[in-house]
Amino acid sequence: MIALIEDDEAVSRSLSMLLAKRGHQVKSYGSAEEFLKALAGNTPLCVVSDIRMPGMSGLELHQHLKRSNPALPVILITGHGDIAMAVDAIKQGAFDFVEKPFDDEQLMTRIHAAIESGQRMRVEHEEKTNLAKRMAELSPRQVEVMELVAEGLSNKEIALKLQISPRTVENYRAWVMEKMGASNLADLVRKVMVLNG
Amino acid sequence: MPNLAPNTRTAELPFVRLMSRSHLAIGLSFLALYVLLDWVSYVNPFGAFGITPWNPQTGLSFALILLFGYRFVLWPPVALFASDILVRDLALPWGAELLVVFIVGSVYGAAALFLRSSRVGFDPTLSSRPSLLLLMGVATPAIALVAAGHALVLWLYGIIQPDSLREVALRAFVGDLIGVMVFTPFLLIAFSRRRFPAISWEVAGIVLLTAAGLWVVFGFTQAFRFQLFYVLLLPVIWTGIRYGLEGVTFGLVATQVGLIIALELSRQSGPDFVIYQALMMVIAVTVLAIGVVVSEQRRTEQQLRLHQDALYRAARLRTMGEFAGLVAHEINQPLTAIANYCRLAKHAAEQDPPKREEAVSASTEAIAQVDRASAVIRQIREYIRFGKTERSLFAVVPMLQEVVAISRAEIDRHHISVEVSAPADLSPVSADRVQIEQVVNNLVRNAIEALVSAGRSDGRIVIEAKRDSAQTISVSVRDNGPGLDPDLIDQPITAFATTKLDGLGLGLSLSRSIIEAHGGRLEIGSDQHGTTATFTLQVAGARMP
């Protein structure tokens, strides 16, 4: 589903009809506030929002979503004169912007790209949340061991560094592998990278 | 940002650049002019060997090297030699002649080359006070040296007696110095600038005053000639104050020539002749200084105006930019919807079988959006029409002059003449002065752009205000540009219709809205002789519509 946020009724109606013709499910909102109210439990694949709107602007909406739904791609639509603003928004992490009046092919391509990227981001985001949950069950010492293992240190080196016996390190290590759901050392290194990234 | 730097030295020497292509042509022209000047000024010589009381040809030699450089340094001595043969029948013995030629050539050549060296910073267009001081400061000792050398050579060859040594040196000194003071600045200015004061009643008056001065000094009475001599200062000072350095150099040459004619006609004796020339020298130095100061002040004023002009335009562009952004947003909304509906209609029509109803309904929506877009444009014009106007009483002519002053720098740059004409008893008008200024400014700028784009060198703008009827005053801005495209005149003035590449075409449309808001009319007429824009304003006390 694509969320379309546009205060101008004619633009909103014509665009949602056009998107529907291309086989997308579209839900349109007259303002950013209205959209945010309906957002909980009903996350769209992609947000297409006008910049100039009464009340919360498109840029403010993007700032808000960056915190609450970081994996949700936002495409901003801009009228003439807002381009500097839109470029700024891209630097802040908005997915893309299109200028009014836009070419529909171009808009479709960008929407598709945004949806794809959103899905990728969502998978990464889910994995990260999952891993963070798993890591919360480890003791501080075990976390330390995990990070040093991911850095490529041997058990002996870790024991020396943390002033504990190599045997304890071995025990911790097995425990970490199991808790984090890592099948081998390479998998664990990747997971630590996801967590830190 | 427009380029604010005044184009000084590079653009100001077109003649010189053009002429420096042909060395021989310049040299031969110089030679001919030198001999001619020497022949013309060969009056009242001292003895048979010809030291004359004024030597314009020396001024010519200085100007040659100052303008064209060291490659011409050999021409002045050659010219001197040629002139001595042609004009004086080679009055001196060969040895003396060659020595004089050598002294004159080397000393004057060295002095002029010294001035030209980049270290000295002498500006051959004489644009600043230091340049004039440098010219005088370097030329005077060089001339003194040559005069002394000349007299010594004559004495060595036994041509003059030791007791006349000083008198001969003084004559040579005064004659050459007056030639350089009067002629070199004139030639430098004539060759480096394009514009001299145009012939006008004022110039005629100055010439008349100079002639009257000469008559007062020489024709009126014999008794007070020296005391009355400074009367001749008046017309040249007048010229200096009104026309700057360009005028002064011209005036000095005219005065000097007039003086020589008057001296010849009244048959002055040799020593008196020298005294008159010395007095003339004082006049020359005084008014040259005045001329340089006046020219410098003018240039400063012009730069200031250029700066103000740029600021004003920057401010105007900023509001225009904001306004354009607003308009674009308002127009882009319906435009976006129109594009979408048209695509939907196309899509529906392309189906097999065509979905007629969908196509019709999408087209209907698109048409509604077109109406909306034109309503937006109408609203913008209404907004301007009924925007806050603050009427006040003001006189039209000072307002017109102020607006012209805003564009003065640009007008001068393109050598356009602007005339504001109005009857003296024109009533004040009641209007929003700032808005009317905008309209006039817009019309003047349009006229300037039309003249500049046509590349006319005789561009002329006439702004005329006159009583149109009992209630109204009309103001017209007329240019002698190429006129408008006939297709464009028949159209009503609309926003975005423009012949200018960089304009939004809003200017004329806004101007018309402003004038209509004041209850007047703005009309554009055009033929092959130019374009005239005329608008009307209500006179004070007239009932407002």
PDB file of N, CA and C in Angstrom, chain A residues 43 70-71 118-134 190-191 194-195:
ATOM      1  N   THR A  43       1.106   0.091   8.548  1.00  0.00           N
ATOM      2  CA  THR A  43       2.258   0.722   7.915  1.00  0.00           C
ATOM      3  C   THR A  43       2.235   0.528   6.395  1.00  0.00           C
ATOM      4  N   PRO A  70      12.007   4.297  10.864  1.00  0.00           N
ATOM      5  CA  PRO A  70      13.185   4.578  10.042  1.00  0.00           C
ATOM      6  C   PRO A  70      13.218   3.775   8.738  1.00  0.00           C
ATOM      7  N   ALA A  71      12.483   2.660   8.680  1.00  0.00           N
ATOM      8  CA  ALA A  71      12.562   1.837   7.471  1.00  0.00           C
ATOM      9  C   ALA A  71      11.535   2.250   6.420  1.00  0.00           C
ATOM     10  N   GLY A 118      12.646  -0.006   0.788  1.00  0.00           N
ATOM     11  CA  GLY A 118      11.945  -0.059   2.061  1.00  0.00           C
ATOM     12  C   GLY A 118      11.891  -1.479   2.586  1.00  0.00           C
ATOM     13  N   GLN A 119      11.634  -2.413   1.643  1.00  0.00           N
ATOM     14  CA  GLN A 119      11.570  -3.805   2.086  1.00  0.00           C
ATOM     15  C   GLN A 119      12.922  -4.273   2.610  1.00  0.00           C
ATOM     16  N   ARG A 120      13.972  -3.911   1.883  1.00  0.00           N
ATOM     17  CA  ARG A 120      15.320  -4.291   2.312  1.00  0.00           C
ATOM     18  C   ARG A 120      15.596  -3.716   3.693  1.00  0.00           C
ATOM     19  N   MET A 121      15.250  -2.423   3.857  1.00  0.00           N
ATOM     20  CA  MET A 121      15.510  -1.769   5.131  1.00  0.00           C
ATOM     21  C   MET A 121      14.701  -2.417   6.256  1.00  0.00           C
ATOM     22  N   ARG A 122      13.471  -2.830   5.891  1.00  0.00           N
ATOM     23  CA  ARG A 122      12.623  -3.438   6.913  1.00  0.00           C
ATOM     24  C   ARG A 122      13.224  -4.758   7.390  1.00  0.00           C
ATOM     25  N   VAL A 123      13.725  -5.566   6.448  1.00  0.00           N
ATOM     26  CA  VAL A 123      14.344  -6.844   6.820  1.00  0.00           C
ATOM     27  C   VAL A 123      15.536  -6.595   7.733  1.00  0.00           C
ATOM     28  N   GLU A 124      16.377  -5.643   7.347  1.00  0.00           N
ATOM     29  CA  GLU A 124      17.551  -5.323   8.172  1.00  0.00           C
ATOM     30  C   GLU A 124      17.124  -4.852   9.545  1.00  0.00           C
ATOM     31  N   HIS A 125      16.081  -4.004   9.526  1.00  0.00           N
ATOM     32  CA  HIS A 125      15.606  -3.434  10.778  1.00  0.00           C
ATOM     33  C   HIS A 125      15.081  -4.528  11.699  1.00  0.00           C
ATOM     34  N   GLU A 126      14.338  -5.470  11.098  1.00  0.00           N
ATOM     35  CA  GLU A 126      13.792  -6.563  11.911  1.00  0.00           C
ATOM     36  C   GLU A 126      14.903  -7.409  12.497  1.00  0.00           C
ATOM     37  N   GLU A 127      15.910  -7.710  11.661  1.00  0.00           N
ATOM     38  CA  GLU A 127      17.017  -8.523  12.143  1.00  0.00           C
ATOM     39  C   GLU A 127      17.728  -7.816  13.291  1.00  0.00           C
ATOM     40  N   LYS A 128      17.875  -6.536  13.140  1.00  0.00           N
ATOM     41  CA  LYS A 128      18.580  -5.759  14.154  1.00  0.00           C
ATOM     42  C   LYS A 128      17.807  -5.785  15.476  1.00  0.00           C
ATOM     43  N   THR A 129      16.492  -5.598  15.372  1.00  0.00           N
ATOM     44  CA  THR A 129      15.659  -5.616  16.586  1.00  0.00           C
ATOM     45  C   THR A 129      15.760  -6.988  17.252  1.00  0.00           C
ATOM     46  N   ASN A 130      15.690  -8.038  16.432  1.00  0.00           N
ATOM     47  CA  ASN A 130      15.759  -9.404  16.910  1.00  0.00           C
ATOM     48  C   ASN A 130      17.083  -9.667  17.632  1.00  0.00           C
ATOM     49  N   LEU A 131      18.172  -9.249  16.983  1.00  0.00           N
ATOM     50  CA  LEU A 131      19.498  -9.467  17.565  1.00  0.00           C
ATOM     51  C   LEU A 131      19.662  -8.680  18.854  1.00  0.00           C
ATOM     52  N   ALA A 132      19.138  -7.479  18.864  1.00  0.00           N
ATOM     53  CA  ALA A 132      19.257  -6.653  20.064  1.00  0.00           C
ATOM     54  C   ALA A 132      18.542  -7.319  21.231  1.00  0.00           C
ATOM     55  N   LYS A 133      17.409  -7.935  20.908  1.00  0.00           N
ATOM     56  CA  LYS A 133      16.640  -8.627  21.948  1.00  0.00           C
ATOM     57  C   LYS A 133      17.474  -9.782  22.516  1.00  0.00           C
ATOM     58  N   ARG A 134      18.118 -10.538  21.589  1.00  0.00           N
ATOM     59  CA  ARG A 134      18.951 -11.664  22.010  1.00  0.00           C
ATOM     60  C   ARG A 134      20.122 -11.183  22.860  1.00  0.00           C
ATOM     61  N   ARG A 190      29.135 -11.383  11.338  1.00  0.00           N
ATOM     62  CA  ARG A 190      28.156 -10.620  10.564  1.00  0.00           C
ATOM     63  C   ARG A 190      27.091 -10.009  11.475  1.00  0.00           C
ATOM     64  N   LYS A 191      26.640 -10.819  12.435  1.00  0.00           N
ATOM     65  CA  LYS A 191      25.579 -10.348  13.331  1.00  0.00           C
ATOM     66  C   LYS A 191      26.054  -9.192  14.206  1.00  0.00           C
ATOM     67  N   VAL A 194      25.949  -6.146  12.058  1.00  0.00           N
ATOM     68  CA  VAL A 194      24.580  -5.616  11.915  1.00  0.00           C
ATOM     69  C   VAL A 194      24.217  -4.810  13.162  1.00  0.00           C
ATOM     70  N   LEU A 195      24.552  -5.379  14.343  1.00  0.00           N
ATOM     71  CA  LEU A 195      24.215  -4.704  15.599  1.00  0.00           C
ATOM     72  C   LEU A 195      24.917  -3.354  15.728  1.00  0.00           C
TER      73      LEU A 195
END
